Amino acid sequence: MQPIKWSFSGLKTYINCPKQYHEVKVLKNYEVKATQQMLYGTDVHSALENYAKDGTELPQNYKRFASLVDPLLEIDGERFPEHEMALDINKEPCGFHSKEYWVRGIVDLMIISGDTAFIVDYKTGSDRYPDVKQLRLMALMTYAHFPQVEKIKAGLMFVMHNNFIAEDYHRGQISALWNSFNGDLERMKMSYENDAWQKNPTPLCGWCPVNTCEHHRSR
């Protein structure tokens, strides 16, 4: 069996409901339609990317986010807005679009300053249930792509709530950080090998694109 290609969002979909993951990501029987909230998030990310990259003025309705981002832009170092990274099955760096990629992701803003990296992921949604595992995956890819980095200061920036959820890592934690993903990746591997995709009914079923499932609110 070929190694499973994955991303944080794909793995999270699988964890939430293997059946939905299979129908949407594997069989591609259904498409996740962009909601107004998703379109807004994309627009904010684009505006903040350009602001960090070359100082493009933020649109009037996003100017309030500048006070959150400006302290990051004062850090002395090389900036990498919307930086793409990927690893192969051996957890070695490879091209984002390489056929050999195993896992990949995009950092909203990364700054490399000496042996320290600063990683930020912008969030336009609720800050009630922050998932820092996304930061851990970005940190692991950063360590692989930037061997000079020893320390990482990472955070989820909830721009609508003026909230910053921070985590710090050091290179000696690499094995432990990977261990936080291994269990879920092994479950996903077993689903592929056995063609077994369990349904996981939750209150989110009403918004699932797989509207033929008996747990969908339309059923």
mmCIF file of N, CA and C in Angstrom, residues 100-171:
data_model
loop_
_atom_site.group_PDB
_atom_site.id
_atom_site.type_symbol
_atom_site.label_atom_id
_atom_site.label_comp_id
_atom_site.label_asym_id
_atom_site.label_seq_id
_atom_site.Cartn_x
_atom_site.Cartn_y
_atom_site.Cartn_z
ATOM 1 N N GLU A 100 6.212 12.882 -4.116
ATOM 2 C CA GLU A 100 6.723 12.125 -2.975
ATOM 3 C C GLU A 100 6.211 12.645 -1.634
ATOM 4 N N TYR A 101 5.419 13.704 -1.646
ATOM 5 C CA TYR A 101 5.034 14.267 -0.353
ATOM 6 C C TYR A 101 4.145 13.290 0.418
ATOM 7 N N TRP A 102 4.309 13.315 1.740
ATOM 8 C CA TRP A 102 3.519 12.486 2.658
ATOM 9 C C TRP A 102 2.564 13.359 3.461
ATOM 10 N N VAL A 103 3.092 14.477 3.970
ATOM 11 C CA VAL A 103 2.274 15.438 4.702
ATOM 12 C C VAL A 103 2.689 16.831 4.271
ATOM 13 N N ARG A 104 1.730 17.740 4.258
ATOM 14 C CA ARG A 104 2.065 19.113 3.896
ATOM 15 C C ARG A 104 1.124 20.091 4.581
ATOM 16 N N GLY A 105 1.551 21.340 4.619
ATOM 17 C CA GLY A 105 0.747 22.369 5.260
ATOM 18 C C GLY A 105 1.293 23.741 4.934
ATOM 19 N N ILE A 106 0.530 24.766 5.296
ATOM 20 C CA ILE A 106 0.911 26.149 5.028
ATOM 21 C C ILE A 106 0.893 26.932 6.331
ATOM 22 N N VAL A 107 2.003 27.599 6.622
ATOM 23 C CA VAL A 107 2.088 28.463 7.797
ATOM 24 C C VAL A 107 1.625 29.863 7.392
ATOM 25 N N ASP A 108 0.687 30.424 8.120
ATOM 26 C CA ASP A 108 0.196 31.758 7.761
ATOM 27 C C ASP A 108 1.307 32.799 7.842
ATOM 28 N N LEU A 109 2.092 32.753 8.897
ATOM 29 C CA LEU A 109 3.241 33.653 9.009
ATOM 30 C C LEU A 109 4.328 32.977 9.824
ATOM 31 N N MET A 110 5.520 32.919 9.239
ATOM 32 C CA MET A 110 6.680 32.389 9.950
ATOM 33 C C MET A 110 7.805 33.411 9.851
ATOM 34 N N ILE A 111 8.492 33.604 10.947
ATOM 35 C CA ILE A 111 9.657 34.483 10.982
ATOM 36 C C ILE A 111 10.817 33.687 11.556
ATOM 37 N N ILE A 112 11.916 33.640 10.817
ATOM 38 C CA ILE A 112 13.117 32.950 11.281
ATOM 39 C C ILE A 112 14.109 33.984 11.762
ATOM 40 N N SER A 113 14.443 33.913 13.030
ATOM 41 C CA SER A 113 15.383 34.856 13.639
ATOM 42 C C SER A 113 16.467 34.057 14.358
ATOM 43 N N GLY A 114 17.615 33.867 13.686
ATOM 44 C CA GLY A 114 18.689 33.072 14.273
ATOM 45 C C GLY A 114 18.246 31.633 14.450
ATOM 46 N N ASP A 115 18.347 31.140 15.694
ATOM 47 C CA ASP A 115 17.959 29.752 15.973
ATOM 48 C C ASP A 115 16.519 29.639 16.460
ATOM 49 N N THR A 116 15.746 30.720 16.297
ATOM 50 C CA THR A 116 14.356 30.741 16.769
ATOM 51 C C THR A 116 13.404 31.017 15.625
ATOM 52 N N ALA A 117 12.317 30.270 15.591
ATOM 53 C CA ALA A 117 11.260 30.504 14.607
ATOM 54 C C ALA A 117 9.994 30.938 15.330
ATOM 55 N N PHE A 118 9.300 31.871 14.735
ATOM 56 C CA PHE A 118 8.004 32.327 15.229
ATOM 57 C C PHE A 118 6.952 31.896 14.205
ATOM 58 N N ILE A 119 5.953 31.150 14.654
ATOM 59 C CA ILE A 119 4.928 30.605 13.774
ATOM 60 C C ILE A 119 3.561 31.081 14.257
ATOM 61 N N VAL A 120 2.776 31.615 13.322
ATOM 62 C CA VAL A 120 1.447 32.106 13.674
ATOM 63 C C VAL A 120 0.428 31.585 12.677
ATOM 64 N N ASP A 121 -0.706 31.143 13.191
ATOM 65 C CA ASP A 121 -1.817 30.750 12.346
ATOM 66 C C ASP A 121 -3.006 31.643 12.682
ATOM 67 N N TYR A 122 -3.510 32.358 11.675
ATOM 68 C CA TYR A 122 -4.644 33.250 11.885
ATOM 69 C C TYR A 122 -5.945 32.451 11.932
ATOM 70 N N LYS A 123 -6.811 32.816 12.855
ATOM 71 C CA LYS A 123 -8.116 32.182 12.974
ATOM 72 C C LYS A 123 -9.192 33.265 13.005
ATOM 73 N N THR A 124 -10.225 33.098 12.173
ATOM 74 C CA THR A 124 -11.313 34.071 12.157
ATOM 75 C C THR A 124 -12.569 33.528 12.833
ATOM 76 N N GLY A 125 -12.495 32.293 13.309
ATOM 77 C CA GLY A 125 -13.646 31.690 13.961
ATOM 78 C C GLY A 125 -13.604 31.823 15.472
ATOM 79 N N SER A 126 -14.356 30.964 16.131
ATOM 80 C CA SER A 126 -14.452 30.981 17.587
ATOM 81 C C SER A 126 -13.160 30.489 18.232
ATOM 82 N N ASP A 127 -12.873 31.032 19.417
ATOM 83 C CA ASP A 127 -11.686 30.602 20.169
ATOM 84 C C ASP A 127 -12.058 29.682 21.325
ATOM 85 N N ARG A 128 -13.263 29.096 21.282
ATOM 86 C CA ARG A 128 -13.725 28.271 22.404
ATOM 87 C C ARG A 128 -12.975 26.942 22.480
ATOM 88 N N TYR A 129 -12.625 26.373 21.325
ATOM 89 C CA TYR A 129 -11.983 25.056 21.322
ATOM 90 C C TYR A 129 -10.709 25.097 20.466
ATOM 91 N N PRO A 130 -9.682 25.791 20.925
ATOM 92 C CA PRO A 130 -8.446 25.888 20.123
ATOM 93 C C PRO A 130 -7.757 24.534 20.001
ATOM 94 N N ASP A 131 -7.275 24.223 18.799
ATOM 95 C CA ASP A 131 -6.586 22.960 18.546
ATOM 96 C C ASP A 131 -5.123 23.255 18.223
ATOM 97 N N VAL A 132 -4.272 23.125 19.221
ATOM 98 C CA VAL A 132 -2.861 23.482 19.052
ATOM 99 C C VAL A 132 -2.075 22.425 18.281
ATOM 100 N N LYS A 133 -2.702 21.281 17.982
ATOM 101 C CA LYS A 133 -1.969 20.250 17.237
ATOM 102 C C LYS A 133 -1.575 20.748 15.853
ATOM 103 N N GLN A 134 -2.303 21.693 15.315
ATOM 104 C CA GLN A 134 -1.915 22.282 14.033
ATOM 105 C C GLN A 134 -0.554 22.970 14.172
ATOM 106 N N LEU A 135 -0.339 23.651 15.298
ATOM 107 C CA LEU A 135 0.945 24.304 15.540
ATOM 108 C C LEU A 135 2.058 23.268 15.663
ATOM 109 N N ARG A 136 1.764 22.145 16.279
ATOM 110 C CA ARG A 136 2.778 21.104 16.457
ATOM 111 C C ARG A 136 3.223 20.537 15.105
ATOM 112 N N LEU A 137 2.272 20.352 14.207
ATOM 113 C CA LEU A 137 2.632 19.850 12.881
ATOM 114 C C LEU A 137 3.476 20.875 12.127
ATOM 115 N N MET A 138 3.097 22.148 12.214
ATOM 116 C CA MET A 138 3.884 23.187 11.558
ATOM 117 C C MET A 138 5.295 23.270 12.148
ATOM 118 N N ALA A 139 5.387 23.066 13.458
ATOM 119 C CA ALA A 139 6.699 23.082 14.111
ATOM 120 C C ALA A 139 7.560 21.932 13.609
ATOM 121 N N LEU A 140 6.973 20.758 13.477
ATOM 122 C CA LEU A 140 7.734 19.596 12.999
ATOM 123 C C LEU A 140 8.262 19.827 11.587
ATOM 124 N N MET A 141 7.443 20.409 10.726
ATOM 125 C CA MET A 141 7.898 20.678 9.372
ATOM 126 C C MET A 141 8.961 21.785 9.352
ATOM 127 N N THR A 142 8.813 22.743 10.250
ATOM 128 C CA THR A 142 9.815 23.812 10.346
ATOM 129 C C THR A 142 11.167 23.252 10.764
ATOM 130 N N TYR A 143 11.178 22.363 11.742
ATOM 131 C CA TYR A 143 12.439 21.761 12.166
ATOM 132 C C TYR A 143 13.105 21.004 11.015
ATOM 133 N N ALA A 144 12.301 20.369 10.171
ATOM 134 C CA ALA A 144 12.869 19.619 9.049
ATOM 135 C C ALA A 144 13.411 20.547 7.962
ATOM 136 N N HIS A 145 12.691 21.614 7.687
ATOM 137 C CA HIS A 145 13.073 22.521 6.601
ATOM 138 C C HIS A 145 14.140 23.537 7.009
ATOM 139 N N PHE A 146 14.231 23.837 8.290
ATOM 140 C CA PHE A 146 15.183 24.839 8.765
ATOM 141 C C PHE A 146 16.038 24.219 9.878
ATOM 142 N N PRO A 147 17.089 23.492 9.509
ATOM 143 C CA PRO A 147 17.891 22.769 10.505
ATOM 144 C C PRO A 147 18.574 23.660 11.531
ATOM 145 N N GLN A 148 18.684 24.951 11.246
ATOM 146 C CA GLN A 148 19.310 25.850 12.215
ATOM 147 C C GLN A 148 18.377 26.225 13.360
ATOM 148 N N VAL A 149 17.082 25.954 13.200
ATOM 149 C CA VAL A 149 16.103 26.336 14.220
ATOM 150 C C VAL A 149 16.132 25.352 15.380
ATOM 151 N N GLU A 150 16.297 25.872 16.576
ATOM 152 C CA GLU A 150 16.292 25.073 17.803
ATOM 153 C C GLU A 150 15.036 25.315 18.633
ATOM 154 N N LYS A 151 14.541 26.542 18.608
ATOM 155 C CA LYS A 151 13.380 26.910 19.425
ATOM 156 C C LYS A 151 12.280 27.469 18.520
ATOM 157 N N ILE A 152 11.048 27.163 18.881
ATOM 158 C CA ILE A 152 9.909 27.678 18.136
ATOM 159 C C ILE A 152 8.897 28.269 19.106
ATOM 160 N N LYS A 153 8.481 29.490 18.808
ATOM 161 C CA LYS A 153 7.394 30.134 19.532
ATOM 162 C C LYS A 153 6.218 30.193 18.571
ATOM 163 N N ALA A 154 5.141 29.489 18.914
ATOM 164 C CA ALA A 154 4.015 29.351 17.998
ATOM 165 C C ALA A 154 2.729 29.824 18.662
ATOM 166 N N GLY A 155 1.771 30.188 17.822
ATOM 167 C CA GLY A 155 0.511 30.628 18.397
ATOM 168 C C GLY A 155 -0.634 30.639 17.406
ATOM 169 N N LEU A 156 -1.837 30.386 17.929
ATOM 170 C CA LEU A 156 -3.068 30.562 17.173
ATOM 171 C C LEU A 156 -3.584 31.958 17.479
ATOM 172 N N MET A 157 -3.711 32.801 16.464
ATOM 173 C CA MET A 157 -4.158 34.168 16.654
ATOM 174 C C MET A 157 -5.626 34.286 16.245
ATOM 175 N N PHE A 158 -6.513 34.368 17.215
ATOM 176 C CA PHE A 158 -7.933 34.516 16.958
ATOM 177 C C PHE A 158 -8.235 36.008 16.802
ATOM 178 N N VAL A 159 -8.185 36.457 15.558
ATOM 179 C CA VAL A 159 -8.210 37.895 15.298
ATOM 180 C C VAL A 159 -9.529 38.543 15.682
ATOM 181 N N MET A 160 -10.625 37.794 15.645
ATOM 182 C CA MET A 160 -11.931 38.360 15.980
ATOM 183 C C MET A 160 -12.131 38.496 17.481
ATOM 184 N N HIS A 161 -11.291 37.809 18.249
ATOM 185 C CA HIS A 161 -11.469 37.793 19.700
ATOM 186 C C HIS A 161 -10.263 38.350 20.449
ATOM 187 N N ASN A 162 -9.292 38.876 19.702
ATOM 188 C CA ASN A 162 -8.091 39.440 20.323
ATOM 189 C C ASN A 162 -7.465 38.456 21.312
ATOM 190 N N ASN A 163 -7.365 37.210 20.867
ATOM 191 C CA ASN A 163 -6.874 36.144 21.738
ATOM 192 C C ASN A 163 -5.739 35.407 21.044
ATOM 193 N N PHE A 164 -4.682 35.114 21.790
ATOM 194 C CA PHE A 164 -3.507 34.444 21.238
ATOM 195 C C PHE A 164 -3.188 33.243 22.114
ATOM 196 N N ILE A 165 -3.317 32.042 21.538
ATOM 197 C CA ILE A 165 -3.024 30.800 22.251
ATOM 198 C C ILE A 165 -1.604 30.387 21.868
ATOM 199 N N ALA A 166 -0.687 30.412 22.836
ATOM 200 C CA ALA A 166 0.734 30.216 22.533
ATOM 201 C C ALA A 166 1.248 28.858 23.005
ATOM 202 N N GLU A 167 2.211 28.343 22.252
ATOM 203 C CA GLU A 167 2.953 27.146 22.634
ATOM 204 C C GLU A 167 4.419 27.355 22.262
ATOM 205 N N ASP A 168 5.320 26.832 23.097
ATOM 206 C CA ASP A 168 6.758 26.887 22.818
ATOM 207 C C ASP A 168 7.285 25.469 22.647
ATOM 208 N N TYR A 169 8.218 25.291 21.695
ATOM 209 C CA TYR A 169 8.812 23.981 21.449
ATOM 210 C C TYR A 169 10.327 24.117 21.364
ATOM 211 N N HIS A 170 11.005 22.994 21.583
ATOM 212 C CA HIS A 170 12.439 22.940 21.319
ATOM 213 C C HIS A 170 12.723 21.662 20.537
ATOM 214 N N ARG A 171 13.849 21.633 19.845
ATOM 215 C CA ARG A 171 14.150 20.553 18.908
ATOM 216 C C ARG A 171 14.147 19.176 19.586
#
